[in-house]
Amino acid sequence: MQQRHGRHILIVGGGIAGLTLGYWLKQHGEHPTIIEQAAQCRDEGYGIDFSGSGWDVAQRMGILAELAKRQIQVESMIIKNSRGQTVVQQPLAALREALPHPMLHLMRPELEAVLAAALPPDLPVRYATTIVDLQQHAEYVDVGFNDGSRQQFDLVIGADGIHSQTRQLVFGPESQFAQPLGYTFATFKIPKLADYGANATMLVEPQRQATIYPDRQGGFLMMLAYRSPQTSLPAPDQRKSMLQAAYRNAGWIIPQLIDSINHESAFYCDVISQIRMPRWSQGRVALVADAAHCLTLISGQGAATAMGGAYVLAEELAKTADHQAAFQAYEQRMRPFVERKQAGARRVALTFVPRTRLGVCLSQLVMRAAFSPSLARAIGKRIGFDSVLAMA
Ligand SMILES: Cc1cc2nc3c(=O)[nH]c(=O)nc-3n(C[C@H](O)[C@H](O)[C@H](O)COP(=O)(O)OP(=O)(O)OC[C@H]3O[C@@H](n4cnc5c(N)ncnc54)[C@H](O)[C@@H]3O)c2cc1C
């Protein structure tokens, strides 16, 4: 029987990785504490394809049925031209069937809500809480919180996402590790000007694209991705005008929908950057998921890999009282998987949004061809959705 170590472990960040990690540390007899900077379970979000490692971990947590209830049906991929005319319409069933792994389309906050509900009652998330200071000692880590209090922990895990404060405090500034892929993205709720149906409806123009997709409440979201050399964003109150400039004279109804952004739009925007670090742990502190190795929306599978990484980290910690050996084993299991996904994302980034009109035409041809059964199978295999849990 495995020994239970009963360590006090602070998890910074109550997102997908943090909640999963809390669940599994508790299962293994540790004493986790989860802190989350948001005032409550965040409800802003975007659609994610959920498969691979996340699926396997969710199955082990017994929450797959709950997640399946929250599935959003996306039936077809539609491509519009700048005049709003449909130039490609393809049902997604063939592509879905060709995937080597089952997949759900979910809203990210709903995945988080299901993960939070799976936590035992004696593991509440401490909302509106963040770290301001972190001092490592031989036997413990001394942490200062935003309410002025301090507490000692055996270990600290940064599960605080791409802009991790834990990483900043322990490993150094984000600029050392962030590798922008040449794009900016934004996602936000849009007014129901029309019924776009159960479809992902996309406009692709040189240098920029826009996709409208359904949420589960009968509303719609917009996702923008455009080529940009920027490495950081302007102040929040200037981001709407940044998007208006990037999509000036765009076709269809895209500029109108960007103009509609207001405080109810749950507007989320960032530079698309990978996080690449030589090591994911230092002393008694380790990083997990986007904090350690953000894959980006270009590769997808960030949420799934976040759950896989959290599971593997908890499992490796359970095997030994030597936290450094556990951190090393966790990194050895995760790193090849992560580096393969990141390399794939860098390749896809070259053509993710076409640069020219010719590129746009080519992408439409690919979309038309992609849904023949044999090509769909090849794409399905290439997209992967493999699971880190399936690896030895
Ligand atoms: C537009 C978009 C589309 C995507 N599509 C997909 C997809 O199709 N499939 C997929 O699998 N993945 C997708 N991803 C990626 C996925 O959402 C992320 O990889 C995943 O959420 C990472 O989980 P995480 O727990 O590391 O970080 P997050 O989910 O970002 O969670 C981090 C948490 O830490 C909290 N936090 C931050 N700083 C602090 C602090 N200092 N103190 C306390 N708390 C803090 C945050 O509030 C947040 O709750 C997409 C991402 C984006 C942006």
Short mmCIF file of C-alpha atoms and ligand atoms in Angstrom, two decimals:
data_model
loop_
_atom_site.label_atom_id
_atom_site.label_comp_id
_atom_site.label_asym_id
_atom_site.label_seq_id
_atom_site.Cartn_x
_atom_site.Cartn_y
_atom_site.Cartn_z
CA MET A 1 0.00 0.00 0.00
CA GLN A 2 1.18 3.52 -0.84
CA GLN A 3 2.30 5.63 2.13
CA ARG A 4 0.25 8.81 2.69
CA HIS A 5 2.47 11.82 3.24
CA GLY A 6 -0.05 14.33 4.59
CA ARG A 7 1.84 17.40 3.34
CA HIS A 8 0.35 20.89 3.46
CA ILE A 9 0.38 22.04 -0.15
CA LEU A 10 -0.70 25.47 -1.37
CA ILE A 11 -2.21 25.52 -4.87
CA VAL A 12 -2.17 29.02 -6.35
CA GLY A 13 -5.01 29.25 -8.88
CA GLY A 14 -8.44 27.63 -8.81
CA GLY A 15 -8.70 27.06 -12.57
CA ILE A 16 -8.73 23.80 -14.48
CA ALA A 17 -5.31 22.59 -13.28
CA GLY A 18 -5.66 23.88 -9.71
CA LEU A 19 -9.04 22.26 -9.10
CA THR A 20 -7.94 18.96 -10.62
CA LEU A 21 -4.74 18.98 -8.60
CA GLY A 22 -6.63 19.74 -5.37
CA TYR A 23 -8.96 16.82 -6.00
CA TRP A 24 -6.16 14.32 -6.61
CA LEU A 25 -3.86 15.53 -3.83
CA LYS A 26 -6.75 15.04 -1.43
CA GLN A 27 -7.38 11.55 -2.83
CA HIS A 28 -3.73 10.72 -2.10
CA GLY A 29 -3.98 11.88 1.52
CA GLU A 30 -2.27 15.28 1.21
CA HIS A 31 -3.68 18.51 2.73
CA PRO A 32 -4.12 20.94 -0.17
CA THR A 33 -5.32 24.55 0.08
CA ILE A 34 -6.59 26.17 -3.12
CA ILE A 35 -6.54 29.94 -3.50
CA GLU A 36 -8.10 31.81 -6.43
CA GLN A 37 -7.73 35.51 -7.17
CA ALA A 38 -11.23 35.85 -8.70
CA ALA A 39 -14.00 36.80 -6.28
CA GLN A 40 -15.98 33.67 -7.22
CA CYS A 41 -16.04 30.82 -9.71
CA ARG A 42 -15.36 32.69 -12.98
CA ASP A 43 -18.16 32.58 -15.53
CA GLU A 44 -16.46 34.38 -18.40
CA GLY A 45 -15.12 31.98 -20.94
CA TYR A 46 -14.92 30.38 -24.29
CA GLY A 47 -15.64 27.09 -25.97
CA ILE A 48 -13.09 24.30 -25.68
CA ASP A 49 -12.74 20.91 -27.29
CA PHE A 50 -12.31 18.45 -24.45
CA SER A 51 -10.64 15.14 -25.08
CA GLY A 52 -7.38 13.20 -24.56
CA SER A 53 -5.77 13.55 -21.13
CA GLY A 54 -8.68 15.61 -19.76
CA TRP A 55 -11.16 12.94 -20.79
CA ASP A 56 -9.14 10.20 -19.10
CA VAL A 57 -8.74 12.19 -15.87
CA ALA A 58 -12.45 13.14 -15.87
CA GLN A 59 -13.31 9.45 -16.27
CA ARG A 60 -11.19 8.60 -13.20
CA MET A 61 -12.94 11.39 -11.25
CA GLY A 62 -16.37 10.06 -12.26
CA ILE A 63 -17.47 13.39 -13.78
CA LEU A 64 -17.77 12.43 -17.46
CA ALA A 65 -21.56 12.08 -17.29
CA GLU A 66 -21.83 15.57 -15.70
CA LEU A 67 -19.65 17.00 -18.45
CA ALA A 68 -21.56 15.20 -21.19
CA LYS A 69 -24.76 16.96 -19.97
CA ARG A 70 -23.03 20.28 -20.68
CA GLN A 71 -21.97 19.38 -24.19
CA ILE A 72 -22.61 22.11 -26.77
CA GLN A 73 -23.70 20.80 -30.13
CA VAL A 74 -21.74 22.28 -33.03
CA GLU A 75 -23.06 20.63 -36.17
CA SER A 76 -21.28 22.36 -39.04
CA MET A 77 -18.35 24.52 -39.96
CA ILE A 78 -19.44 27.39 -42.24
CA ILE A 79 -17.06 29.74 -44.03
CA LYS A 80 -18.30 33.12 -45.18
CA ASN A 81 -16.71 35.47 -47.63
CA SER A 82 -16.38 39.20 -46.96
CA ARG A 83 -19.85 39.82 -48.44
CA GLY A 84 -21.35 37.38 -45.91
CA GLN A 85 -22.02 34.68 -48.49
CA THR A 86 -21.45 31.06 -47.47
CA VAL A 87 -18.56 29.62 -49.47
CA VAL A 88 -18.05 26.37 -47.56
CA GLN A 89 -20.40 24.41 -45.31
CA GLN A 90 -19.27 21.12 -43.87
CA PRO A 91 -20.93 18.93 -41.23
CA LEU A 92 -18.48 18.16 -38.42
CA ALA A 93 -19.72 14.62 -37.73
CA ALA A 94 -17.23 13.00 -40.13
CA LEU A 95 -14.28 14.78 -38.57
CA ARG A 96 -15.50 13.94 -35.06
CA GLU A 97 -15.92 10.27 -35.95
CA ALA A 98 -12.42 10.20 -37.42
CA LEU A 99 -10.84 11.32 -34.14
CA PRO A 100 -8.97 8.55 -32.36
CA HIS A 101 -10.43 9.71 -29.01
CA PRO A 102 -13.96 10.79 -27.99
CA MET A 103 -14.47 14.53 -27.62
CA LEU A 104 -16.89 16.96 -25.97
CA HIS A 105 -17.35 20.60 -26.87
CA LEU A 106 -17.74 22.53 -23.58
CA MET A 107 -17.66 26.06 -22.25
CA ARG A 108 -14.52 26.46 -20.13
CA PRO A 109 -16.41 27.86 -17.07
CA GLU A 110 -18.71 24.84 -17.10
CA LEU A 111 -15.73 22.50 -16.96
CA GLU A 112 -14.42 24.53 -14.03
CA ALA A 113 -17.81 24.42 -12.28
CA VAL A 114 -17.96 20.61 -12.59
CA LEU A 115 -14.39 20.29 -11.29
CA ALA A 116 -15.19 22.60 -8.35
CA ALA A 117 -18.32 20.58 -7.53
CA ALA A 118 -16.21 17.39 -7.44
CA LEU A 119 -14.05 18.73 -4.60
CA PRO A 120 -14.78 17.29 -1.15
CA PRO A 121 -16.55 19.66 1.28
CA ASP A 122 -13.41 20.02 3.40
CA LEU A 123 -11.50 21.48 0.43
CA PRO A 124 -13.12 24.85 -0.23
CA VAL A 125 -11.57 27.24 -2.75
CA ARG A 126 -10.44 30.45 -1.00
CA TYR A 127 -11.65 33.09 -3.47
CA ALA A 128 -10.39 36.69 -3.72
CA THR A 129 -7.04 35.44 -2.46
CA THR A 130 -3.63 35.73 -4.02
CA ILE A 131 0.02 35.56 -3.03
CA VAL A 132 2.16 38.65 -2.69
CA ASP A 133 5.35 37.11 -1.35
CA LEU A 134 6.95 33.69 -1.21
CA GLN A 135 10.08 32.77 0.80
CA GLN A 136 11.59 29.30 0.46
CA HIS A 137 13.29 27.72 3.48
CA ALA A 138 14.91 24.29 3.88
CA GLU A 139 11.86 22.78 5.59
CA TYR A 140 8.93 24.91 4.38
CA VAL A 141 7.72 27.78 2.21
CA ASP A 142 6.53 30.96 3.92
CA VAL A 143 3.76 32.64 1.90
CA GLY A 144 2.34 36.14 2.25
CA PHE A 145 -1.27 36.70 1.08
CA ASN A 146 -3.07 39.78 -0.18
CA ASP A 147 -5.02 40.16 3.09
CA GLY A 148 -1.72 40.68 4.95
CA SER A 149 -1.67 37.21 6.56
CA ARG A 150 1.20 34.70 6.26
CA GLN A 151 1.20 30.90 6.36
CA GLN A 152 3.75 28.11 6.03
CA PHE A 153 3.36 25.21 3.60
CA ASP A 154 5.44 22.13 2.82
CA LEU A 155 5.06 22.79 -0.92
CA VAL A 156 3.59 25.42 -3.25
CA ILE A 157 2.23 24.66 -6.72
CA GLY A 158 1.65 27.48 -9.20
CA ALA A 159 -1.51 26.63 -11.17
CA ASP A 160 -2.12 30.30 -11.91
CA GLY A 161 -2.19 30.23 -15.68
CA ILE A 162 -0.17 31.82 -18.44
CA HIS A 163 0.56 35.04 -16.50
CA SER A 164 1.55 33.12 -13.35
CA GLN A 165 2.45 35.21 -10.32
CA THR A 166 4.08 32.15 -8.73
CA ARG A 167 6.40 31.86 -11.73
CA GLN A 168 7.18 35.56 -11.54
CA LEU A 169 8.05 35.37 -7.82
CA VAL A 170 10.17 32.21 -8.01
CA PHE A 171 11.57 31.92 -11.55
CA GLY A 172 11.64 35.51 -12.82
CA PRO A 173 9.76 37.79 -15.21
CA GLU A 174 7.34 36.40 -17.79
CA SER A 175 9.35 37.95 -20.64
CA GLN A 176 12.07 35.31 -20.06
CA PHE A 177 9.67 32.47 -20.83
CA ALA A 178 6.87 33.81 -23.08
CA GLN A 179 7.28 33.13 -26.79
CA PRO A 180 4.64 34.99 -28.82
CA LEU A 181 3.46 33.11 -31.92
CA GLY A 182 2.64 36.25 -33.90
CA TYR A 183 -1.09 36.52 -33.14
CA THR A 184 -3.50 38.29 -30.84
CA PHE A 185 -6.90 36.81 -29.99
CA ALA A 186 -10.08 37.98 -28.33
CA THR A 187 -13.29 36.29 -27.37
CA PHE A 188 -16.55 37.83 -26.14
CA LYS A 189 -20.31 37.42 -26.07
CA ILE A 190 -22.17 38.98 -28.97
CA PRO A 191 -25.74 40.27 -29.27
CA LYS A 192 -28.16 37.96 -31.03
CA LEU A 193 -28.45 39.92 -34.27
CA ALA A 194 -29.20 36.71 -36.14
CA ASP A 195 -29.55 33.02 -35.37
CA TYR A 196 -26.29 31.46 -36.49
CA GLY A 197 -27.58 28.00 -35.52
CA ALA A 198 -25.52 25.13 -34.10
CA ASN A 199 -22.55 26.07 -36.26
CA ALA A 200 -19.07 27.53 -36.10
CA THR A 201 -19.37 30.32 -38.66
CA MET A 202 -16.12 31.77 -39.79
CA LEU A 203 -14.84 34.70 -41.83
CA VAL A 204 -11.26 34.33 -43.04
CA GLU A 205 -9.49 37.31 -44.61
CA PRO A 206 -5.79 37.95 -45.12
CA GLN A 207 -4.14 38.47 -41.71
CA ARG A 208 -7.36 38.05 -39.68
CA GLN A 209 -10.17 35.66 -38.93
CA ALA A 210 -13.37 35.71 -36.90
CA THR A 211 -15.58 32.84 -35.74
CA ILE A 212 -19.08 32.91 -34.26
CA TYR A 213 -20.09 29.89 -32.20
CA PRO A 214 -22.95 28.98 -29.87
CA ASP A 215 -22.90 28.80 -26.06
CA ARG A 216 -25.28 26.55 -24.11
CA GLN A 217 -27.80 29.25 -23.22
CA GLY A 218 -28.92 29.97 -26.78
CA GLY A 219 -26.45 32.85 -27.14
CA PHE A 220 -23.34 33.26 -29.26
CA LEU A 221 -19.70 34.13 -28.80
CA MET A 222 -17.17 35.60 -31.16
CA MET A 223 -13.57 34.56 -31.35
CA LEU A 224 -11.08 36.77 -33.19
CA ALA A 225 -7.51 35.85 -34.10
CA TYR A 226 -5.28 38.12 -36.14
CA ARG A 227 -1.65 38.36 -37.09
CA SER A 228 0.19 40.89 -34.98
CA PRO A 229 3.79 41.45 -33.89
CA GLN A 230 2.74 42.73 -30.47
CA THR A 231 4.17 41.02 -27.40
CA SER A 232 1.87 42.62 -24.84
CA LEU A 233 -1.54 44.26 -24.76
CA PRO A 234 -2.46 47.91 -24.22
CA ALA A 235 -4.42 48.88 -21.07
CA PRO A 236 -7.84 47.13 -20.78
CA ASP A 237 -9.80 50.27 -21.74
CA GLN A 238 -7.89 50.48 -25.04
CA ARG A 239 -8.40 46.88 -26.17
CA LYS A 240 -11.73 47.38 -27.88
CA SER A 241 -10.26 50.14 -30.06
CA MET A 242 -7.24 47.89 -30.75
CA LEU A 243 -9.64 45.27 -32.16
CA GLN A 244 -11.63 47.90 -34.06
CA ALA A 245 -8.38 49.00 -35.74
CA ALA A 246 -7.32 45.40 -36.52
CA TYR A 247 -10.73 44.64 -38.10
CA ARG A 248 -11.31 47.99 -39.81
CA ASN A 249 -13.08 47.36 -43.14
CA ALA A 250 -13.43 43.65 -42.37
CA GLY A 251 -16.29 42.00 -44.19
CA TRP A 252 -19.64 40.52 -43.22
CA ILE A 253 -20.91 41.81 -39.83
CA ILE A 254 -17.62 41.59 -37.95
CA PRO A 255 -16.90 45.33 -37.33
CA GLN A 256 -20.49 45.80 -36.11
CA LEU A 257 -20.08 42.94 -33.61
CA ILE A 258 -16.77 44.33 -32.34
CA ASP A 259 -18.48 47.73 -31.86
CA SER A 260 -21.04 45.96 -29.66
CA ILE A 261 -18.48 44.97 -26.99
CA ASN A 262 -19.59 46.36 -23.62
CA HIS A 263 -19.17 45.51 -19.93
CA GLU A 264 -21.54 42.53 -20.28
CA SER A 265 -19.56 40.93 -23.09
CA ALA A 266 -17.14 39.03 -20.76
CA PHE A 267 -14.40 40.29 -23.01
CA TYR A 268 -11.19 38.24 -22.91
CA CYS A 269 -8.15 39.13 -24.96
CA ASP A 270 -4.46 38.17 -25.03
CA VAL A 271 -1.34 37.78 -27.14
CA ILE A 272 -1.01 34.12 -28.18
CA SER A 273 2.20 33.03 -26.46
CA GLN A 274 3.73 29.76 -25.47
CA ILE A 275 5.45 29.44 -22.11
CA ARG A 276 8.75 27.60 -22.48
CA MET A 277 10.88 27.03 -19.39
CA PRO A 278 14.03 24.99 -18.85
CA ARG A 279 12.63 23.64 -15.54
CA TRP A 280 9.20 23.56 -13.93
CA SER A 281 10.28 23.37 -10.31
CA GLN A 282 12.67 25.03 -7.95
CA GLY A 283 13.10 23.79 -4.39
CA ARG A 284 9.66 23.37 -2.83
CA VAL A 285 7.79 25.16 -5.61
CA ALA A 286 6.55 23.63 -8.88
CA LEU A 287 4.42 24.89 -11.75
CA VAL A 288 1.66 23.04 -13.58
CA ALA A 289 -0.25 23.53 -16.84
CA ASP A 290 -0.30 26.98 -18.52
CA ALA A 291 1.94 28.45 -15.79
CA ALA A 292 4.66 25.95 -16.76
CA HIS A 293 4.07 25.33 -20.45
CA CYS A 294 1.11 27.14 -22.04
CA LEU A 295 0.37 25.31 -25.30
CA THR A 296 -1.91 28.04 -26.74
CA LEU A 297 -5.27 27.80 -28.43
CA ILE A 298 -3.46 27.06 -31.69
CA SER A 299 -2.52 23.57 -30.53
CA GLY A 300 -5.70 23.23 -28.45
CA GLN A 301 -5.71 20.65 -25.65
CA GLY A 302 -4.47 23.14 -23.04
CA ALA A 303 -7.34 22.34 -20.68
CA ALA A 304 -7.01 18.61 -21.29
CA THR A 305 -3.25 18.74 -20.72
CA ALA A 306 -3.76 20.89 -17.61
CA MET A 307 -5.86 18.09 -16.11
CA GLY A 308 -3.38 15.43 -17.26
CA GLY A 309 -0.44 17.33 -15.74
CA ALA A 310 -2.26 17.90 -12.45
CA TYR A 311 -3.09 14.19 -12.24
CA VAL A 312 0.49 13.14 -12.99
CA LEU A 313 1.94 15.62 -10.46
CA ALA A 314 -0.36 14.36 -7.69
CA GLU A 315 0.44 10.75 -8.59
CA GLU A 316 4.21 11.33 -8.52
CA LEU A 317 3.99 13.19 -5.18
CA ALA A 318 2.04 10.27 -3.73
CA LYS A 319 4.86 7.88 -4.64
CA THR A 320 7.55 9.49 -2.49
CA ALA A 321 8.21 11.76 0.46
CA ASP A 322 11.04 13.28 -1.59
CA HIS A 323 9.25 16.19 -3.29
CA GLN A 324 12.21 16.98 -5.56
CA ALA A 325 12.24 13.41 -6.91
CA ALA A 326 8.47 13.70 -7.45
CA PHE A 327 8.78 17.05 -9.27
CA GLN A 328 11.48 15.57 -11.49
CA ALA A 329 9.43 12.44 -12.27
CA TYR A 330 6.38 14.61 -13.07
CA GLU A 331 8.43 16.74 -15.45
CA GLN A 332 9.98 13.70 -17.11
CA ARG A 333 6.53 12.26 -17.81
CA MET A 334 4.99 15.50 -19.03
CA ARG A 335 7.76 17.28 -20.91
CA PRO A 336 8.01 15.11 -24.07
CA PHE A 337 4.21 15.33 -24.51
CA VAL A 338 4.18 19.09 -23.97
CA GLU A 339 7.16 19.77 -26.24
CA ARG A 340 5.55 17.75 -29.03
CA LYS A 341 2.34 19.78 -28.74
CA GLN A 342 4.24 23.07 -28.62
CA ALA A 343 6.30 22.17 -31.69
CA GLY A 344 3.05 21.26 -33.48
CA ALA A 345 1.50 24.62 -32.52
CA ARG A 346 4.51 26.50 -33.89
CA ARG A 347 4.11 24.68 -37.22
CA VAL A 348 0.36 25.34 -37.36
CA ALA A 349 1.00 29.00 -36.46
CA LEU A 350 2.73 29.48 -39.82
CA THR A 351 -0.62 29.12 -41.60
CA PHE A 352 -3.17 29.48 -38.76
CA VAL A 353 -4.42 32.69 -40.40
CA PRO A 354 -3.49 33.07 -44.07
CA ARG A 355 -1.35 36.08 -44.97
CA THR A 356 -2.69 36.70 -48.47
CA ARG A 357 -5.81 36.37 -50.65
CA LEU A 358 -4.24 33.33 -52.29
CA GLY A 359 -3.73 31.81 -48.82
CA VAL A 360 -7.41 32.44 -48.03
CA CYS A 361 -8.46 30.61 -51.23
CA LEU A 362 -6.15 27.71 -50.37
CA SER A 363 -7.58 27.47 -46.86
CA GLN A 364 -11.08 27.24 -48.35
CA LEU A 365 -9.95 24.43 -50.62
CA VAL A 366 -8.50 22.58 -47.63
CA MET A 367 -11.75 23.05 -45.71
CA ARG A 368 -13.72 21.58 -48.60
CA ALA A 369 -11.42 18.58 -48.91
CA ALA A 370 -10.93 18.01 -45.20
CA PHE A 371 -14.28 16.34 -44.79
CA SER A 372 -13.80 13.47 -47.18
CA PRO A 373 -13.68 10.33 -44.95
CA SER A 374 -10.03 9.48 -45.69
CA LEU A 375 -8.71 13.03 -45.25
CA ALA A 376 -10.87 13.48 -42.14
CA ARG A 377 -9.22 10.36 -40.68
CA ALA A 378 -5.74 11.68 -41.51
CA ILE A 379 -6.56 15.08 -39.96
CA GLY A 380 -8.12 13.37 -36.94
CA LYS A 381 -4.89 11.44 -36.37
CA ARG A 382 -2.81 14.56 -36.86
CA ILE A 383 -4.88 16.66 -34.47
CA GLY A 384 -4.08 13.91 -32.01
CA PHE A 385 -6.10 14.40 -28.83
CA ASP A 386 -3.80 11.77 -27.37
CA SER A 387 -3.56 11.32 -23.65
CA VAL A 388 -0.51 11.65 -21.43
CA LEU A 389 -2.09 9.02 -19.19
CA ALA A 390 -1.85 6.47 -21.96
CA MET A 391 1.94 6.80 -21.90
CA ALA A 392 4.08 4.72 -19.61
C1 LIG B 1 -9.63 31.21 -26.63
C2 LIG B 1 -9.07 29.95 -26.07
C3 LIG B 1 -9.48 28.73 -26.58
C4 LIG B 1 -9.00 27.55 -26.05
N1 LIG B 1 -9.44 26.36 -26.57
C5 LIG B 1 -9.05 25.20 -26.00
C6 LIG B 1 -9.57 23.95 -26.46
O1 LIG B 1 -10.32 23.87 -27.44
N2 LIG B 1 -9.19 22.81 -25.81
C7 LIG B 1 -8.36 22.86 -24.72
O2 LIG B 1 -8.11 21.79 -24.14
N3 LIG B 1 -7.83 24.03 -24.29
C8 LIG B 1 -8.15 25.19 -24.88
N4 LIG B 1 -7.63 26.37 -24.43
C9 LIG B 1 -6.59 26.39 -23.38
C10 LIG B 1 -7.11 26.23 -21.97
O3 LIG B 1 -8.18 27.09 -21.68
C11 LIG B 1 -5.96 26.48 -21.01
O4 LIG B 1 -4.82 25.77 -21.42
C12 LIG B 1 -6.36 26.02 -19.63
O5 LIG B 1 -7.42 26.80 -19.15
C13 LIG B 1 -5.17 26.08 -18.69
O6 LIG B 1 -5.56 25.77 -17.40
P1 LIG B 1 -4.81 26.40 -16.16
O7 LIG B 1 -5.52 25.88 -14.96
O8 LIG B 1 -3.36 26.22 -16.31
O9 LIG B 1 -5.02 27.97 -16.30
P2 LIG B 1 -6.34 28.83 -16.21
O10 LIG B 1 -7.52 28.06 -16.70
O11 LIG B 1 -6.01 30.12 -16.84
O12 LIG B 1 -6.54 29.02 -14.65
C14 LIG B 1 -5.65 29.77 -13.87
C15 LIG B 1 -6.41 30.25 -12.64
O13 LIG B 1 -5.51 30.89 -11.76
C16 LIG B 1 -6.10 32.09 -11.29
N5 LIG B 1 -5.00 32.99 -10.94
C17 LIG B 1 -4.17 33.66 -11.77
N6 LIG B 1 -3.26 34.35 -11.07
C18 LIG B 1 -3.53 34.12 -9.77
C19 LIG B 1 -2.93 34.56 -8.55
N7 LIG B 1 -1.86 35.37 -8.55
N8 LIG B 1 -3.45 34.13 -7.38
C20 LIG B 1 -4.53 33.30 -7.36
N9 LIG B 1 -5.14 32.85 -8.48
C21 LIG B 1 -4.64 33.24 -9.67
C22 LIG B 1 -6.93 32.58 -12.46
O14 LIG B 1 -7.93 33.49 -12.07
C23 LIG B 1 -7.50 31.26 -12.98
O15 LIG B 1 -8.68 30.90 -12.33
C24 LIG B 1 -8.06 27.58 -24.97
C25 LIG B 1 -7.62 28.80 -24.46
C26 LIG B 1 -8.11 29.96 -25.00
C27 LIG B 1 -7.63 31.27 -24.41
#
